[in-house]
Tab-separated table of C-alpha atoms in Angstrom:
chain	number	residue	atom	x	y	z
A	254	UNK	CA	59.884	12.154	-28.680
A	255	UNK	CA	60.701	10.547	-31.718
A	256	UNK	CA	60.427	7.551	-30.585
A	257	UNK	CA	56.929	8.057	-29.601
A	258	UNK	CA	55.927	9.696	-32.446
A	259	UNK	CA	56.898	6.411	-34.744
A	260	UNK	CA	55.287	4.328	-32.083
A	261	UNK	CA	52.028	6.147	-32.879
A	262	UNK	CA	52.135	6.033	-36.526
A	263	UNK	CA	52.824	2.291	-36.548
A	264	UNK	CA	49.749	1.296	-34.349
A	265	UNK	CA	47.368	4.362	-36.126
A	266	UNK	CA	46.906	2.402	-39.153
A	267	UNK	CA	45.457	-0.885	-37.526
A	268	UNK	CA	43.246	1.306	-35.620
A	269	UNK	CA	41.927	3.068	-38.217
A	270	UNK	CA	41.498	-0.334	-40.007
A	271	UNK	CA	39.571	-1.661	-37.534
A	272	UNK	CA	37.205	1.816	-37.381
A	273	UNK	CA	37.164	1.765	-40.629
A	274	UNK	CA	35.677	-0.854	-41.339
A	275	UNK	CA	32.949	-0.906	-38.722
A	276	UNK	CA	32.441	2.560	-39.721
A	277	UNK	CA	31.341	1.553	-43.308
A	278	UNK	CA	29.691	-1.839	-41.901
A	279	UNK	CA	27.531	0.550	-39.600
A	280	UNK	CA	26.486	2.720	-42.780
A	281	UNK	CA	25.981	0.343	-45.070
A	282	UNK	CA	23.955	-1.488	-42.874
A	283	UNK	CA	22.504	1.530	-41.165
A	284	UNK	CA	21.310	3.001	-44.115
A	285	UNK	CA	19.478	-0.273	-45.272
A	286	UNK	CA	17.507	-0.465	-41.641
A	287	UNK	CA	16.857	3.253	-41.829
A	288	UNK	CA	14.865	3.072	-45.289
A	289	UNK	CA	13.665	-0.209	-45.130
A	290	UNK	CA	12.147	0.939	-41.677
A	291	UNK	CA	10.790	4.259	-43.586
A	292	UNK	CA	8.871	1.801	-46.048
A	293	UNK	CA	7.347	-0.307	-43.427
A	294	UNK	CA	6.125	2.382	-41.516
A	295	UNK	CA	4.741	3.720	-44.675
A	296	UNK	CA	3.174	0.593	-45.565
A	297	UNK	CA	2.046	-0.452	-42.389
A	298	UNK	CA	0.340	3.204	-42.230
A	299	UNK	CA	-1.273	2.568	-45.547
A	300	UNK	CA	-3.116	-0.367	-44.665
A	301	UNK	CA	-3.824	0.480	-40.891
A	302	UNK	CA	-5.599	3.884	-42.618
A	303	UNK	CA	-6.996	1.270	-45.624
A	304	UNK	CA	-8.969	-0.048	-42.939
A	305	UNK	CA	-10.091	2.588	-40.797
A	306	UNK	CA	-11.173	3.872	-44.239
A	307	UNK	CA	-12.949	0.755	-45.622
A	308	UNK	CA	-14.852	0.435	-42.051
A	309	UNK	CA	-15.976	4.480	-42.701
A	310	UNK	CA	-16.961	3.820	-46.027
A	311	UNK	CA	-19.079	1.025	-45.129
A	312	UNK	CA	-20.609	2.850	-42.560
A	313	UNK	CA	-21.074	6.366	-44.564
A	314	UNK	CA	-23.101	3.674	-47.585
A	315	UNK	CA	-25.493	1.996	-44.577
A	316	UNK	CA	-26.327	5.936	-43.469
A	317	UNK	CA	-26.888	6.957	-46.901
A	318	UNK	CA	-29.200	4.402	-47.328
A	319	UNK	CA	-31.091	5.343	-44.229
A	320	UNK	CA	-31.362	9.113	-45.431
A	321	UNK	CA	-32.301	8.116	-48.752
A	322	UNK	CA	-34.992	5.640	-47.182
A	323	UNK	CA	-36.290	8.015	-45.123
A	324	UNK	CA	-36.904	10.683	-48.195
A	325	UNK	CA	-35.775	13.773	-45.838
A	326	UNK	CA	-32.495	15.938	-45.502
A	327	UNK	CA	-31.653	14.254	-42.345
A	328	UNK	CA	-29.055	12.101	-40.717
A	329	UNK	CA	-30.739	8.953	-39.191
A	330	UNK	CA	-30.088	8.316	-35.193
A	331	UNK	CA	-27.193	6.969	-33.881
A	332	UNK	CA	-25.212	7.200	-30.499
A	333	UNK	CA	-22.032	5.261	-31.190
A	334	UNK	CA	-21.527	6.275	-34.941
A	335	UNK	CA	-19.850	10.407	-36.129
A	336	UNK	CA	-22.584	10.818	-38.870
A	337	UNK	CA	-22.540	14.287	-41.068
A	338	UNK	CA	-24.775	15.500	-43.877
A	339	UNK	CA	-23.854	17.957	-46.226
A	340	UNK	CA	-25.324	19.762	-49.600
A	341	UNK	CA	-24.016	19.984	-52.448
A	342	UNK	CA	-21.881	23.362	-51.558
A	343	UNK	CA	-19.916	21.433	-49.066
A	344	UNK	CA	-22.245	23.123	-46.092
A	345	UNK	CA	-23.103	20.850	-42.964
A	346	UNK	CA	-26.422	20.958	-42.581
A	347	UNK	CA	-26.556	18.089	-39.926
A	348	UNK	CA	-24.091	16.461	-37.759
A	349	UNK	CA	-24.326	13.887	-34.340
A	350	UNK	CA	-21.593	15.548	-32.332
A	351	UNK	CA	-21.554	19.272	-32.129
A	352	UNK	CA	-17.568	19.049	-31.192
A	353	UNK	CA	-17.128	17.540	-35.023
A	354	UNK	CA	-14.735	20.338	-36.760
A	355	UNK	CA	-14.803	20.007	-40.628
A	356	UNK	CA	-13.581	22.398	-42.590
A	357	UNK	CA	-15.751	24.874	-44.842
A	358	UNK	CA	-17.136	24.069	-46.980
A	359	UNK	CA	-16.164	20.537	-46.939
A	360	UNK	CA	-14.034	19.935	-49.781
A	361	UNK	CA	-14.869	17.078	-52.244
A	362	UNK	CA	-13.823	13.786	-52.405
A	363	UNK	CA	-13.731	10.056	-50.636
A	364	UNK	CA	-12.209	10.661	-47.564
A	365	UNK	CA	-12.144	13.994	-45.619
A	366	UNK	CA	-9.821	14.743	-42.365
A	367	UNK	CA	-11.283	15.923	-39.368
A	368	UNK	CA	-11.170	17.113	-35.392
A	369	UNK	CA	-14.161	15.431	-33.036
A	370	UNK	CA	-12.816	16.213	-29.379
A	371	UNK	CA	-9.155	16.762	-30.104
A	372	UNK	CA	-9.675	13.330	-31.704
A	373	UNK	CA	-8.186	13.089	-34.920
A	374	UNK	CA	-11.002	11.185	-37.463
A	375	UNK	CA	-11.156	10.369	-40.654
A	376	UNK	CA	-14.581	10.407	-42.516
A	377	UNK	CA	-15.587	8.735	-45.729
A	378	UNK	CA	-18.319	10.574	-47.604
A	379	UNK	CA	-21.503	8.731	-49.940
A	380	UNK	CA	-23.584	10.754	-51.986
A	381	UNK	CA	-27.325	10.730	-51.760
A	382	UNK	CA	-30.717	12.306	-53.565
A	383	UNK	CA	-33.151	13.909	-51.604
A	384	UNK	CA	-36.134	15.819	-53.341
A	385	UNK	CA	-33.536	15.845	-56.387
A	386	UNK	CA	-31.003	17.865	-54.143
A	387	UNK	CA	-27.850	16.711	-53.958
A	388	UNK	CA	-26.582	15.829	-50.797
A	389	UNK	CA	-23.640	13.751	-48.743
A	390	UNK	CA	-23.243	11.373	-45.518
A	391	UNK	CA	-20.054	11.469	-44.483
A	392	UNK	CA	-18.909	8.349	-41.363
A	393	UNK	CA	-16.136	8.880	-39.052
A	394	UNK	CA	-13.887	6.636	-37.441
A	395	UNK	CA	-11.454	7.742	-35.418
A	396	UNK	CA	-7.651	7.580	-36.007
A	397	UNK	CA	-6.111	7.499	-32.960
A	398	UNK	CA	-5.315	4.169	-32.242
A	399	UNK	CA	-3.800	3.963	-35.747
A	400	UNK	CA	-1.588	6.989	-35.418
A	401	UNK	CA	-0.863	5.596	-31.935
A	402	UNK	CA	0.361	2.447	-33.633
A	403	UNK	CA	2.204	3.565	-36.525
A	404	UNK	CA	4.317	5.807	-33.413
A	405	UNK	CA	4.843	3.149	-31.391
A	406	UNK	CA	6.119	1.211	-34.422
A	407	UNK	CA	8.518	3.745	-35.652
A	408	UNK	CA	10.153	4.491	-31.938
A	409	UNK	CA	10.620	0.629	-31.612
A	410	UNK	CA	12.390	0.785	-35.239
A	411	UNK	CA	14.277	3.431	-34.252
A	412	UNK	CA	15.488	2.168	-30.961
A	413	UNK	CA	16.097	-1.325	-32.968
A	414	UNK	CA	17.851	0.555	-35.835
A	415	UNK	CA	20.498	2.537	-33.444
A	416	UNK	CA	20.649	-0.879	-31.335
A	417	UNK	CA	21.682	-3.110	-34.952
A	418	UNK	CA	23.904	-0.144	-35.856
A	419	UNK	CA	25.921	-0.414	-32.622
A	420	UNK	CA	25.745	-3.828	-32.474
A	421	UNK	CA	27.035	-4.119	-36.228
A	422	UNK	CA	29.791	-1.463	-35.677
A	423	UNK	CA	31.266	-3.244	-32.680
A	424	UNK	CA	31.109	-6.859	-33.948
A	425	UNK	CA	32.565	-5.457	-37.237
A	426	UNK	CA	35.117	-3.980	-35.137
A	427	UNK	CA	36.111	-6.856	-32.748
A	428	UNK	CA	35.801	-9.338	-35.700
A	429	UNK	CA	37.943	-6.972	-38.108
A	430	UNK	CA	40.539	-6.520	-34.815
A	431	UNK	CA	40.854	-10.397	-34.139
A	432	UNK	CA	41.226	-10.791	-38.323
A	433	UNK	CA	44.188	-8.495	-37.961
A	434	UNK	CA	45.480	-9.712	-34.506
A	435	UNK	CA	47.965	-12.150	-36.354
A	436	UNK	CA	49.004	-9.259	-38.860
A	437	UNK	CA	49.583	-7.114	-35.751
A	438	UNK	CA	51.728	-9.940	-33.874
A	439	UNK	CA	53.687	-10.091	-37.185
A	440	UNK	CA	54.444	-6.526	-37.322
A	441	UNK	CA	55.353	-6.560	-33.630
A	442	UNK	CA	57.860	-9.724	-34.150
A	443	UNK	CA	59.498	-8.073	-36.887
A	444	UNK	CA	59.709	-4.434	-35.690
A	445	UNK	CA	61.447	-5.911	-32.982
A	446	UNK	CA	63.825	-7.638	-34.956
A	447	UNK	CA	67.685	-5.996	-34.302
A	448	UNK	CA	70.390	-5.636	-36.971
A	449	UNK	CA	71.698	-9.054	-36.137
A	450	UNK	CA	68.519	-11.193	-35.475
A	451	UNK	CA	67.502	-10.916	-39.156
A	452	UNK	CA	67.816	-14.883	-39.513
A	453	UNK	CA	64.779	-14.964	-36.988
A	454	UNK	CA	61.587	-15.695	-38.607
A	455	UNK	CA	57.880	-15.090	-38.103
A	456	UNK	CA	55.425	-18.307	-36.890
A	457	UNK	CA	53.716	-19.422	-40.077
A	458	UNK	CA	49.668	-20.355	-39.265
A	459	UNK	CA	48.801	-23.875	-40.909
A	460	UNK	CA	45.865	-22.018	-42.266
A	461	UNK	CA	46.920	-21.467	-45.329
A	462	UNK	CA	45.247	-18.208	-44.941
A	463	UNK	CA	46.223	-14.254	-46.333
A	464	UNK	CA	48.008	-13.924	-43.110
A	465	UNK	CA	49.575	-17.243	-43.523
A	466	UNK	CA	50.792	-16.201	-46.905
A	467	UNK	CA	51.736	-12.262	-45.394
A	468	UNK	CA	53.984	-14.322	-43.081
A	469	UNK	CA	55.689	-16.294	-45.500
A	470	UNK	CA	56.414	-13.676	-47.748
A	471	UNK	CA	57.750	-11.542	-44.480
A	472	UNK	CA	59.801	-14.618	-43.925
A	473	UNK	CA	61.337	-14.491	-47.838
A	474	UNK	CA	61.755	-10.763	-47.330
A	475	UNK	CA	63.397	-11.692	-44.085
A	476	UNK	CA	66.129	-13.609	-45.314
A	477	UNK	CA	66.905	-11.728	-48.523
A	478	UNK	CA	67.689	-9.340	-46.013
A	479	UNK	CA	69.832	-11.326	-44.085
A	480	UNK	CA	71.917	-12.804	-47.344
A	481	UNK	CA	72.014	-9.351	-48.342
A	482	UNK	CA	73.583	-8.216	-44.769
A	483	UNK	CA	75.347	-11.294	-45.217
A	484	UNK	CA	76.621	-10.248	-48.321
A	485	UNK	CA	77.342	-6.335	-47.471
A	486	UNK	CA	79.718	-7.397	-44.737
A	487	UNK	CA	81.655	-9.873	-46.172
A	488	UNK	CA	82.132	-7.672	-48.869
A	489	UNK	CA	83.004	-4.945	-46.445
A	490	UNK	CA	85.380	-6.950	-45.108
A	491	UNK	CA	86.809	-8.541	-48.413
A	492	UNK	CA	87.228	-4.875	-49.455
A	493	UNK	CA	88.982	-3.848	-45.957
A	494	UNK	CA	91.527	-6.654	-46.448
A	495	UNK	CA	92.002	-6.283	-50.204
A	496	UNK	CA	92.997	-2.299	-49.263
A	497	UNK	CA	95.250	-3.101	-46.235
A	498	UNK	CA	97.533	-5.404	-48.490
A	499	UNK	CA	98.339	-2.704	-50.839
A	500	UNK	CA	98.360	-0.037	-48.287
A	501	UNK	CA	100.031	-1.976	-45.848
A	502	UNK	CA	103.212	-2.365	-48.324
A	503	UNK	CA	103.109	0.975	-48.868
A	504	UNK	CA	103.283	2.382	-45.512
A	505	UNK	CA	106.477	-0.680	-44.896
A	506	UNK	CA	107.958	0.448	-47.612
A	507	UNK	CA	107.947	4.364	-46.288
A	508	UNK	CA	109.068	3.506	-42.840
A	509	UNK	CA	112.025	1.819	-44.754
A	510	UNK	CA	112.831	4.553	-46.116
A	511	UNK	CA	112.679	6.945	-43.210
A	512	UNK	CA	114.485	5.141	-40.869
A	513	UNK	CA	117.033	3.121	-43.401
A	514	UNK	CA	117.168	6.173	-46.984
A	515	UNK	CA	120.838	4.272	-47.220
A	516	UNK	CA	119.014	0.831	-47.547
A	517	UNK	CA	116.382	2.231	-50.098
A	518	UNK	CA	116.681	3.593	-53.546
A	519	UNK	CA	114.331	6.213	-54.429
A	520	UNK	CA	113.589	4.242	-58.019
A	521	UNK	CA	112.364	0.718	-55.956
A	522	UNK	CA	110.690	2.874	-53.691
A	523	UNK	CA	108.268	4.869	-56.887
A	524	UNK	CA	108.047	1.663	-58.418
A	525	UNK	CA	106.733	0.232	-55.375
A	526	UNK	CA	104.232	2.679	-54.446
A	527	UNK	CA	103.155	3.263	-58.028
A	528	UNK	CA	102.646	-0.552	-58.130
A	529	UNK	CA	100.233	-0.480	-55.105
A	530	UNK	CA	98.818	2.345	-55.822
A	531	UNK	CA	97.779	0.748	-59.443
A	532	UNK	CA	96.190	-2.271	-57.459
A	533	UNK	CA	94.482	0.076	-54.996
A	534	UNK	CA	93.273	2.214	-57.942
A	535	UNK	CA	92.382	-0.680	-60.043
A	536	UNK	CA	89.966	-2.173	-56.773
A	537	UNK	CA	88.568	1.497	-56.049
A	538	UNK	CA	87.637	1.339	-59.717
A	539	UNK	CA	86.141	-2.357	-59.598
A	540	UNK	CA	84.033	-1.175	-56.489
A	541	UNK	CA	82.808	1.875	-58.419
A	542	UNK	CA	81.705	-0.008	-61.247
A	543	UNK	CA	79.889	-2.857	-59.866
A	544	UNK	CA	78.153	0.036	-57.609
A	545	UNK	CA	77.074	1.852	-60.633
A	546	UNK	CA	75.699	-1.821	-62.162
A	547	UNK	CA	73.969	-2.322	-58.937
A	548	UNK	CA	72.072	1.582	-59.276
A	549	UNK	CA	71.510	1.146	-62.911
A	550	UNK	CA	68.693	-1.124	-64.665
A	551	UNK	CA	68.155	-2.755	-68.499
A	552	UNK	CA	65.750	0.347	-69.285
A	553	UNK	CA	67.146	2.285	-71.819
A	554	UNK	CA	71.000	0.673	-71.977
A	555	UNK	CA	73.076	2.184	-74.617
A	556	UNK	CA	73.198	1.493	-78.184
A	557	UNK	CA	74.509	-0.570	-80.940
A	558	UNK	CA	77.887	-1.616	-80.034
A	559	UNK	CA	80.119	-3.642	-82.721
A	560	UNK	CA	81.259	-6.869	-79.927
A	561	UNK	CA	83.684	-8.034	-82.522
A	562	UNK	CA	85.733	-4.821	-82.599
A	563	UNK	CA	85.900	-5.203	-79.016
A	564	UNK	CA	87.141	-8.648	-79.155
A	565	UNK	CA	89.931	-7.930	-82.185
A	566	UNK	CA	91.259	-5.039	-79.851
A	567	UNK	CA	91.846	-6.993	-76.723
A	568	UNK	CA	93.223	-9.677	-78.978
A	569	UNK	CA	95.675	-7.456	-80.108
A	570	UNK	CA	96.203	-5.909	-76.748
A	571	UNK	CA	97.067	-9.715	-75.565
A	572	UNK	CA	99.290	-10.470	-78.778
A	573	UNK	CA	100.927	-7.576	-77.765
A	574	UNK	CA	102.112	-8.270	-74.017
A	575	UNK	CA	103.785	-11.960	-75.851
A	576	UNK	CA	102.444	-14.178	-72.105
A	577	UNK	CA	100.416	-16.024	-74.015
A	578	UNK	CA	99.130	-17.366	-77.985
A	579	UNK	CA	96.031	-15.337	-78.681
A	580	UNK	CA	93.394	-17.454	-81.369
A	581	UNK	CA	90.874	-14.942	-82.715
A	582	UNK	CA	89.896	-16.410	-85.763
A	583	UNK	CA	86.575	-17.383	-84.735
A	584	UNK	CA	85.457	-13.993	-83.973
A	585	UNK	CA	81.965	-12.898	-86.241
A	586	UNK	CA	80.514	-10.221	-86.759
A	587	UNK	CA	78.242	-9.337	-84.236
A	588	UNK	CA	76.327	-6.106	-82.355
A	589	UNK	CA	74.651	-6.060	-79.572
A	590	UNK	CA	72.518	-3.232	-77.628
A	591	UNK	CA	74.290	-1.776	-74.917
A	592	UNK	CA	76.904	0.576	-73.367
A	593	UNK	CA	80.363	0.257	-74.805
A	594	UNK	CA	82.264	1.109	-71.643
A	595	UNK	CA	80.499	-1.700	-69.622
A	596	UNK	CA	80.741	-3.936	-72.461
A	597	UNK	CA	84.614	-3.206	-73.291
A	598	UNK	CA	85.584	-3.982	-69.120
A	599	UNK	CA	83.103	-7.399	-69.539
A	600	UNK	CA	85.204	-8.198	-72.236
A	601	UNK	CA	88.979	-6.945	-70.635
A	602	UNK	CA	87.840	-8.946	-67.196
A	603	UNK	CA	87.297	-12.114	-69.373
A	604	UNK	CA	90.655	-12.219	-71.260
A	605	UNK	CA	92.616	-10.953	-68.343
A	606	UNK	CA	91.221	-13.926	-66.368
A	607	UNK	CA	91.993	-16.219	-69.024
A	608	UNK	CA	95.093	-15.262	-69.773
A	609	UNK	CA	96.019	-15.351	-65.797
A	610	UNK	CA	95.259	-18.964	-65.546
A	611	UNK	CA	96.086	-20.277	-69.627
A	612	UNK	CA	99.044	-22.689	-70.204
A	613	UNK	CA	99.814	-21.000	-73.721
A	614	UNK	CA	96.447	-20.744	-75.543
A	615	UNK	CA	93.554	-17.864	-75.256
A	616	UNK	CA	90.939	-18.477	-77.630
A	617	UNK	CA	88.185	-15.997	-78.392
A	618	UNK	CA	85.082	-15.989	-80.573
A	619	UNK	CA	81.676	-14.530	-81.238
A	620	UNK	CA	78.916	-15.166	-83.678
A	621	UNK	CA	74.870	-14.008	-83.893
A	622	UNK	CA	72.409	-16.183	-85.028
A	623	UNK	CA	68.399	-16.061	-83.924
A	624	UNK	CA	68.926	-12.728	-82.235
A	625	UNK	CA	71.134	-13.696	-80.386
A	626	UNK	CA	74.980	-12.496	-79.810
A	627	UNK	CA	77.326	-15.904	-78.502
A	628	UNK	CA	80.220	-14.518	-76.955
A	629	UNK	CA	83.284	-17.057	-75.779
A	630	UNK	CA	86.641	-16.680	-74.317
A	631	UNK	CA	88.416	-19.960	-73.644
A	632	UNK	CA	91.174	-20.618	-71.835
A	633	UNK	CA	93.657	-24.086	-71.679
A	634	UNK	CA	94.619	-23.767	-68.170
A	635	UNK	CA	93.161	-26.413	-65.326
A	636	UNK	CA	89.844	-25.247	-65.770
A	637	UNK	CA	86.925	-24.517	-63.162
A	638	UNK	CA	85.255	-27.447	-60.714
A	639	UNK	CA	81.643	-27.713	-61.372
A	640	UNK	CA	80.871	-27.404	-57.494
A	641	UNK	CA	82.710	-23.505	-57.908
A	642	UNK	CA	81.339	-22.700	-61.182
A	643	UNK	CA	78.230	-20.257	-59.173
A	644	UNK	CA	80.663	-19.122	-56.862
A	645	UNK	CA	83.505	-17.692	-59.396
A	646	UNK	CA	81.087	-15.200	-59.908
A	647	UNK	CA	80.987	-13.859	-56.313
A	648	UNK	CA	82.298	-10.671	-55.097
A	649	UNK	CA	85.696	-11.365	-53.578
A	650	UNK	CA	85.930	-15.234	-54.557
A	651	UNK	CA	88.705	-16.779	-55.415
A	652	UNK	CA	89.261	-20.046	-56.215
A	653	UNK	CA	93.247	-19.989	-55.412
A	654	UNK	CA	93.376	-17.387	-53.246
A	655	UNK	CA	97.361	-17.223	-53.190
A	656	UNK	CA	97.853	-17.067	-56.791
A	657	UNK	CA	95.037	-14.500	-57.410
A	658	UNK	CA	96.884	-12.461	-55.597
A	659	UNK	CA	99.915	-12.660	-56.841
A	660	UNK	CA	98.426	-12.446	-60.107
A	661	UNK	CA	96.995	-9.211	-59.232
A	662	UNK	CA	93.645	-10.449	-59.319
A	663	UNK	CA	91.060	-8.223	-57.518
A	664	UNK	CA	88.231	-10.750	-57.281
A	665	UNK	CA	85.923	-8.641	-59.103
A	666	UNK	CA	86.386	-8.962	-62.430
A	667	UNK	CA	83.922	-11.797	-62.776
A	668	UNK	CA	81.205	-10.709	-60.178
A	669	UNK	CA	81.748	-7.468	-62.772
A	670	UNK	CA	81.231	-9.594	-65.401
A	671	UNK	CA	78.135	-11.105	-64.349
A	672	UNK	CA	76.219	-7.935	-62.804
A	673	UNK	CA	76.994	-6.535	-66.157
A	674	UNK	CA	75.418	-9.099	-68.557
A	675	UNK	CA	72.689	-8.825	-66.114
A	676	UNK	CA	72.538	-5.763	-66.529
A	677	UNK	CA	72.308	-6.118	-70.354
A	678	UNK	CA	69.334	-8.362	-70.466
A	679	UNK	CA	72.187	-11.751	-71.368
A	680	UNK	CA	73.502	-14.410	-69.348
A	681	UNK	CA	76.911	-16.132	-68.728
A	682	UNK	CA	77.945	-19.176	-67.993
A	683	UNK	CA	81.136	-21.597	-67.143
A	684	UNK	CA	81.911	-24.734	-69.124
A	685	UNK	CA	84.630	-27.052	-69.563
A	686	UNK	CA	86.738	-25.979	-72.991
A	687	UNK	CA	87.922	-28.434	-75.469
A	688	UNK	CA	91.858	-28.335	-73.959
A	689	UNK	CA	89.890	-29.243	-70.353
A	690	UNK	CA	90.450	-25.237	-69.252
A	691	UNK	CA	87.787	-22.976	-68.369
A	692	UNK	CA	85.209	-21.682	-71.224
A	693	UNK	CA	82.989	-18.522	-70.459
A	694	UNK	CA	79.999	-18.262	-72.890
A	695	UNK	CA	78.317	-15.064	-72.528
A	696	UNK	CA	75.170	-14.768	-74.604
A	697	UNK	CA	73.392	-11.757	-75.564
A	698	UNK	CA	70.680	-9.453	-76.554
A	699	UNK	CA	71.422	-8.835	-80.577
A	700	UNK	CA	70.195	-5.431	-82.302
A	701	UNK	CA	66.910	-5.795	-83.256
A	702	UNK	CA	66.530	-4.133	-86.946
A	703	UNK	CA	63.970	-1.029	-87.368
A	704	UNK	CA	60.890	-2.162	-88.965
């Protein structure tokens, strides 16, 4: 049921696309047939009456003239022409068809509407003097053919208008269906796609098209996806292995103790298990951190944090454990904008991975200039390959994977490192130091001064 229901709701929107658009096609265009077919029916009914009233007119002035001729209140003889004389009240006093309906009195004016046989006629009127009365010949012509036209006309607009609608609406909607064909094939390719087929890719068309450029961008968004799967289960499985070790020596040590408790002194055994513990503690914490960097974003990081006091305190914290001679006398003052618990671990993960790999010397600095905060920790061990320098900031990479461990490296301080300065609007980089060891320049965001 589900299944059906997502099936329906993925093909619903290409549907409606397509019905859409030959919906509004048929409208648009239907609306612009339906009044431009109103004015020519109006127009064409305009002149077709223009000239059934011209020809009346012409007659109704020849009549006139006749009655006017003849010096007497009536209509001259005619057997083809509808002839009517009225006075000046609008009474007929004479007319050549007895079926001729006008109404009375006949009201005043150029043109008058009438009945003649359940013929509809229109007659045009001329005034005339007879024996100084006032009098008026109105003409007929009929009306019929021109009403009959002006029908026929609109029905075959009509017909035509309904007939262009369809025809818009359906060629609208095949052409808008074949224009989304390829869109549709994409969505089917990739909906299709499994959990491990994301390094499949959708055909590209040569057109250079919107759909051409849909598809590449599908294909981008494809295989971000797949380095990011890539990513999640190699670190799944760099975090899996980095737990067993620690847990694993545990749970030897234990069933030591259980089966040998002469063999085992209770003091190895807590020094043991608090040791692992530490390192497991120490990578649950590493994994919590760089999740909460991943969640997090620049907006609205922290405040103004003094760097240098940062530095002095982990080069006292250094000076203190004796491994290694500690230089911190080029450290500045300097403040950047941040949060002082992310920045204090950027800090602790560089010096703890330069005093891991240093010969004797740990050098440490910091100065501002342009708005900008230089942060350096240098170390005078063998240094970093410029092929490995991207990769040392990788979750779970390790350039000498035996000593790391030993070492106690995680494998996430750096990739910490990184996300955070990332995180912080900075940068950091690896160089090669001035004793040929490794030298990590992290570079900043300073505090910008209130106006």
């Amino acid at each position: 049921m589900g299944e059906q229901v997502v099936g329906r709701s993925r093909r619903r929107p290409w549907r409606a696309v397509r019905a859409r658009a030959a919906l509004g096609a048929a409208l648009v265009v239907g609306l612009f047939l339906v009044v431009g077919s109103f004015v020519f029916v109006a127009l064409l009914s305009v002149s077709l009456h223009g000239g059934v009233a011209q020809s009346a007119s012409s007659e109704a002035e020849v009549a006139a003239a006749r009655v006017e001729q003849s010096g007497t209140a009536r209509l001259p003889e005619s057997d083809d022409q509808l002839l009517v004389l009225v006075d000046a009240d609008g009474q007929v006093l004479e007319s050549s068809d007895d079926e001729i309906e006008l109404p009375s009195p006949v009201p005043s004016g150029d043109t008058v509407d009438a009945t003649v046989d359940d013929e509809h006629v229109l007659f045009a009127a001329e005034d005339v003097e007879v024996d100084s009365d006032e009098l008026r010949v109105l003409a007929g012509r009929s009306l019929d053919d021109v009403d009959d036209a002006v029908s026929t006309v609109a029905a075959l607009l009509a017909v035509a208008v309904v007939v262009l609608v369809v025809l818009v609406a359906v060629t609208t909607r095949v052409v808008v269906g074949r224009a989304l064909a390829p869109v549709e094939q994409i969505r089917r390719e990739v909906a299709g796609l499994e959990a491990d087929e994301l390094h499949t890719r959708v055909e590209v068309s040569p057109a250079g098209d919107e759909v051409s450029r849909l598809a590449e961008t599908m294909n981008e968004m494809l295989a971000r996806l797949d380095r990011a799967q890539a990513a999640q289960r190699r670190f799944v499985s760099d975090a899996s292995h980095e737990l067993r070790s620690p847990l694993a020596s545990m749970r030897q040590y234990a069933e030591v103790a259980v089966a040998h408790p002469d063999r085992v002194e209770v003091t190895e055994l807590a020094g043991t298990v608090l040791a692992e513990g530490a390192r497991v503690q120490d990578l649950v914490d590493s994994l919590l951190l760089l999740a909460r960097l991943d969640e997090r974003s620049r907006h609205g990081v922290g405040r103004a944090v003094d760097l240098d006091d940062l530095l002095l305190a982990e080069a006292s914290r250094v000076r203190a454990l004796g491994v290694v001679r500690v230089d911190a006398s080029g450290i500045s003052a300097a403040q950047v904008q941040g949060d002082e618990t992310i920045l204090a671990r950027v800090v602790r993960n560089l010096v703890d991975n330069a005093v891991r790999h240093a010969r004797s010397t740990l050098t440490i600095s910091s100065s501002e200039a342009h708005g900008r905060v230089r942060l350096v920790v240098e170390d005078d061990g063998a240094g970093i390959a410029p092929q490995d320098r991207g990769r040392v900031f990788e979750r779970f990479v390790r350039l000498d994977e035996a000593r790391a461990r030993d070492d106690g490296g995680s494998g996430l301080g750096l990739a910490i490192v990184a996300d955070a300065v990332r995180l912080h609007g900075g940068s950091v980089e690896v160089e090669t130091g001035a004793a040929g060891g490794a030298r990590f320049v992290v570079t900043l965001p300073g505090v910008v001064p209130p106006a």
